[in-house]
Coordinates of C-alpha atoms in Angstrom, one line a residue:
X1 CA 61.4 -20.0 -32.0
X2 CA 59.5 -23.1 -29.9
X3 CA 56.5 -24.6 -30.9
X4 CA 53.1 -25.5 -29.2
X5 CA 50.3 -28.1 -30.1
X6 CA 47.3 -29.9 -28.7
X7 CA 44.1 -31.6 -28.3
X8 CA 40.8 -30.9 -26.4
X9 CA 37.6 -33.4 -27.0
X10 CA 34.7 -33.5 -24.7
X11 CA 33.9 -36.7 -25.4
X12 CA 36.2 -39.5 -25.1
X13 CA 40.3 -39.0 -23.6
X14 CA 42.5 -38.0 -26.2
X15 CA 45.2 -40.2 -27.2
X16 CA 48.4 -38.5 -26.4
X17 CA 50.2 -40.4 -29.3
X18 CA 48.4 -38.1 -31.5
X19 CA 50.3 -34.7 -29.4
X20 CA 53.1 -36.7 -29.7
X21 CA 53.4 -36.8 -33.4
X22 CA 52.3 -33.4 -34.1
X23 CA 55.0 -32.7 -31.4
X24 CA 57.6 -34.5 -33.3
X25 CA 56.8 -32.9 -36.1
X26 CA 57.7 -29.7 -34.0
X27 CA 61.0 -30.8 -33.1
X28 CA 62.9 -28.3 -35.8
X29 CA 60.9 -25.2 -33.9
X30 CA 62.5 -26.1 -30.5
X31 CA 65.4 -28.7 -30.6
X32 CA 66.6 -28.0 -27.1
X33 CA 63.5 -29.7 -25.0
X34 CA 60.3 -30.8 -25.4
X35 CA 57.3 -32.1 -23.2
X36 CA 53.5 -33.5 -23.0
X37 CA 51.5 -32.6 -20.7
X38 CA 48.2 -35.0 -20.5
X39 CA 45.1 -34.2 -18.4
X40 CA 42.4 -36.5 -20.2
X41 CA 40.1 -34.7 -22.2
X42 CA 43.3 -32.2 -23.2
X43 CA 46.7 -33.2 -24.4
X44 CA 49.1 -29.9 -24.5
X45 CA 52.8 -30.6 -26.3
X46 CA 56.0 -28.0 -26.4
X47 CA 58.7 -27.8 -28.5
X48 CA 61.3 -25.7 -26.6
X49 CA 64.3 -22.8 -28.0
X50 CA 65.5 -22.3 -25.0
X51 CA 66.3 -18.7 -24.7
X52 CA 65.3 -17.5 -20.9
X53 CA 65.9 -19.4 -18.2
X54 CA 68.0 -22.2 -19.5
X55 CA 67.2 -24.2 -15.9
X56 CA 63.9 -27.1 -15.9
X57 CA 61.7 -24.4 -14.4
X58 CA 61.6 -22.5 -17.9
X59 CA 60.2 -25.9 -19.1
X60 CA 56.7 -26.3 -21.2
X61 CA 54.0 -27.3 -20.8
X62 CA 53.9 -25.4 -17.2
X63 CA 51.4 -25.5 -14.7
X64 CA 50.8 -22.5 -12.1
X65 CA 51.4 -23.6 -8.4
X66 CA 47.7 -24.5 -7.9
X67 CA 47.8 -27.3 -10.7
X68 CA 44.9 -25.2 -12.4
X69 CA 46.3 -23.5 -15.1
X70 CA 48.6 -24.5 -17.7
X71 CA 50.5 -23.0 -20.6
X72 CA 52.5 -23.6 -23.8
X73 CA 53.9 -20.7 -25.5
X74 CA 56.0 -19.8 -28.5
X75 CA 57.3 -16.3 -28.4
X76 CA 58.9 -13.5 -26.5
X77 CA 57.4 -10.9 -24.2
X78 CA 59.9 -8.4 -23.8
X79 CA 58.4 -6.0 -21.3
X80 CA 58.1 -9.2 -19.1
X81 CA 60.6 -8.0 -16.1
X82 CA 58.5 -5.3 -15.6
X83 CA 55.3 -7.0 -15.5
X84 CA 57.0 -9.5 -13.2
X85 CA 57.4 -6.5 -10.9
X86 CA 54.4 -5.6 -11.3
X87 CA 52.7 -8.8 -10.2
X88 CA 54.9 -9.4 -7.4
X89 CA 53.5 -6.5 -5.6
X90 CA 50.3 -8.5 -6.0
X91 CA 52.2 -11.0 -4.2
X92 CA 52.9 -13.6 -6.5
X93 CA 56.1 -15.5 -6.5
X94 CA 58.1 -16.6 -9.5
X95 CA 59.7 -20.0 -9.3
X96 CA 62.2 -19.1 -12.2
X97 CA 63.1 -16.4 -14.3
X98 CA 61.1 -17.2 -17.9
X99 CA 59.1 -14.7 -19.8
X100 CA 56.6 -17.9 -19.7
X101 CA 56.1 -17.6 -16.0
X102 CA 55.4 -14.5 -16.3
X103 CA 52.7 -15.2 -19.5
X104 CA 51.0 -17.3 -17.2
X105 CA 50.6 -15.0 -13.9
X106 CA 49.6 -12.1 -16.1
X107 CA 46.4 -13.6 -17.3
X108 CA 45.5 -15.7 -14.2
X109 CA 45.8 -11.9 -12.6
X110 CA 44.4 -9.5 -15.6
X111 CA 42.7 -12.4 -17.7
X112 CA 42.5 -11.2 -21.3
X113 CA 43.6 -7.6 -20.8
X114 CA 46.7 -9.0 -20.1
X115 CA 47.0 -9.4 -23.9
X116 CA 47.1 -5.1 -24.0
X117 CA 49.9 -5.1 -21.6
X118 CA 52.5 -7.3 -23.6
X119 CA 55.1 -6.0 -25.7
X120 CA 55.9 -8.9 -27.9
X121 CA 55.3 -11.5 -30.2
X122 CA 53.8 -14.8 -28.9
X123 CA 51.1 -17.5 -29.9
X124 CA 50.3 -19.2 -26.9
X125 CA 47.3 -21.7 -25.1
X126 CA 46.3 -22.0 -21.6
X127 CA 44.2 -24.5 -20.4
X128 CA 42.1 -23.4 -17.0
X129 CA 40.8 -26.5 -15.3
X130 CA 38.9 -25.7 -12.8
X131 CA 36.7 -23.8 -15.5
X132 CA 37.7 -26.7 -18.3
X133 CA 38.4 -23.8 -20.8
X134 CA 40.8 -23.7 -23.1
X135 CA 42.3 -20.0 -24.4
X136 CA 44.3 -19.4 -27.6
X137 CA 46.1 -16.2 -28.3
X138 CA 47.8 -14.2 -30.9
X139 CA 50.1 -10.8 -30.7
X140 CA 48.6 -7.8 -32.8
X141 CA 51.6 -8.3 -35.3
X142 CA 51.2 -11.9 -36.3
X143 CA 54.5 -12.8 -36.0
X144 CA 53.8 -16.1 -34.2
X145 CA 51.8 -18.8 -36.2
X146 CA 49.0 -21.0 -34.8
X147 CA 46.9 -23.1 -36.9
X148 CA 43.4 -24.8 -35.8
X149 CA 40.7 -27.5 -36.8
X150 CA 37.5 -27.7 -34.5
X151 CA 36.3 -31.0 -33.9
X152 CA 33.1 -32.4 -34.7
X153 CA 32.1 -32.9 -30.7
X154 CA 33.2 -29.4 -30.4
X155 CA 36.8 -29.8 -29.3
X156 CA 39.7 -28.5 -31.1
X157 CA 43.1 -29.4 -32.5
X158 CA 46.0 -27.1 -32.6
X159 CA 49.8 -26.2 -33.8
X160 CA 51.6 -23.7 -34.5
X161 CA 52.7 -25.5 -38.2
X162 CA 50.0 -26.6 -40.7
X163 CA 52.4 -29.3 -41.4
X164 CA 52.3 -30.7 -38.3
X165 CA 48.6 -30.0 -37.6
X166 CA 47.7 -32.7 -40.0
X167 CA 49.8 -35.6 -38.2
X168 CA 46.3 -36.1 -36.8
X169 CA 43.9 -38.4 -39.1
X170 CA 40.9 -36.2 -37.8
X171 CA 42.3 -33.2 -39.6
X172 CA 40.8 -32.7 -43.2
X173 CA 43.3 -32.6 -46.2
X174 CA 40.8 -31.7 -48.7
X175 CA 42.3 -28.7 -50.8
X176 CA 40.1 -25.1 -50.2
X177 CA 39.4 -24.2 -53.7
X178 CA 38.7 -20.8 -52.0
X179 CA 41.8 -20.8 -50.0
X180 CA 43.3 -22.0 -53.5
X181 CA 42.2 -18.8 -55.5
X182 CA 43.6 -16.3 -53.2
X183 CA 47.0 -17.7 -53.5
X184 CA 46.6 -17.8 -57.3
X185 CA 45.8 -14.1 -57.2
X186 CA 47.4 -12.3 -54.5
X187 CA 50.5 -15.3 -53.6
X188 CA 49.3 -16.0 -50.2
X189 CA 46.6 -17.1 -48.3
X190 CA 44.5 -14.6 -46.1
X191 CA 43.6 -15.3 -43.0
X192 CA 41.3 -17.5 -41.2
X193 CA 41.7 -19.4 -44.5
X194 CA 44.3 -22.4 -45.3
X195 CA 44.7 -24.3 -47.7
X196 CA 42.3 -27.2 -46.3
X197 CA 38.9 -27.1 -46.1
X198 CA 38.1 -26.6 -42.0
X199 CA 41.3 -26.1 -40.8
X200 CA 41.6 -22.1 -39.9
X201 CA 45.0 -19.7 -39.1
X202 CA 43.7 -17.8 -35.8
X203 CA 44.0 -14.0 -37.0
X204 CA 46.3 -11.5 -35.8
X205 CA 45.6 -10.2 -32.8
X206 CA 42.8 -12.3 -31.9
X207 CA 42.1 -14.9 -29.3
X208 CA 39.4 -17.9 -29.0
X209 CA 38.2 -19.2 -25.9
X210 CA 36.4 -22.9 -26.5
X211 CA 34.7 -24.4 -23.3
X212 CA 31.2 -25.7 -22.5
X213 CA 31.2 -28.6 -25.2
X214 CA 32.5 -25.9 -27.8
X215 CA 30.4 -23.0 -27.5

């Protein structure tokens, strides 16, 4: 279990104490490591398990050898040997042996069909620079969490614990009366709902993509 978070505003820089905090409020999911990655207008922030690749080059955030795509991910792909084979005869190069390396190549080779070829759980968000496009993602079974608020400039605030989501001020608290109901009848929440007002749990299997001022 790891946990990932961050911050995208088109507008103004985004103050990395914010990541930080929701970060910290991480630590639980990944007590081994963590790291912030800041590029400006995004903040990205890990909480690392370490499970694969116990060395610094299984850290998070990562960052593909070009500098333009970077990555935080909570999960496992367990196929990922395989699809490291596979992408090596594309010639890519692996500078260590995580299953987040790996993550990363697939959809800078496949973009979001890579999503089809994993066999695993994972929530995950990679930020593409060059494009300024941010993706979220989602395995078919849900087993990964990842909780969002979109910002009023059309930037977006992320975590993968509602909890922790909220250690930014921007994020409404007000209770979803709808959100409220459905607990009171079926004793949980479905999904994009939460239990504030705004704030949305990306659905299984699904990813977002949020670039040109939030369209």
């Amino acid at each position: 279990m790891c946990g990932i978070c961050g911050k995208l505003s088109w507008v103004k820089p985004v103050d990395q104490k914010i990541v930080e905090n929701i970060n910290t409020a991480l630590f639980h999911r990944g007590p081994d490591d963590g790291g912030i990655l800041s590029l400006g207008n995004i903040v990205l922030g890990h909480r690392r398990l370490s499970i694969i690749d116990l060395t610094g080059t299984g850290k998070q955030p990562m960052s593909d050898e070009t500098g333009r795509y970077h990555i935080v991910y909570n999960g496992m792909v367990y196929n990922f040997l395989e699809l490291k084979q596979d992408l090596e005869k594309f010639g890519y190069r692996f500078r260590g042996t995580s299953d987040t390396e790996v993550v990363l190549y697939s959809y800078i080779h496949w973009g979001v069909d890579c999503f089809a070829k994993f066999n695993g759980m994972f929530a995950l968000a990679i930020w593409d620079t060059e494009e300024q496009e941010l993706l979220l993602a989602r395995d078919r079974f849900g087993k990964k969490p990842l909780y969002y608020y979109r910002l009023p400039d059309g930037g977006i605030v992320f975590a993968s614990e509602l909890t922790a989501l909220v250690k930014d001020l921007e994020v409404p608290t007000k209770i979803s009366y709808a959100a409220l109901n459905c607990y009171l009848g079926l004793s949980y929440i479905l999904s994009p709902m939460t239990m504030y007002e705004g704030v949305e749990k990306l659905e299984t299997a699904h990813y977002i993509i949020i670039k040109n001022r939030g369209k």
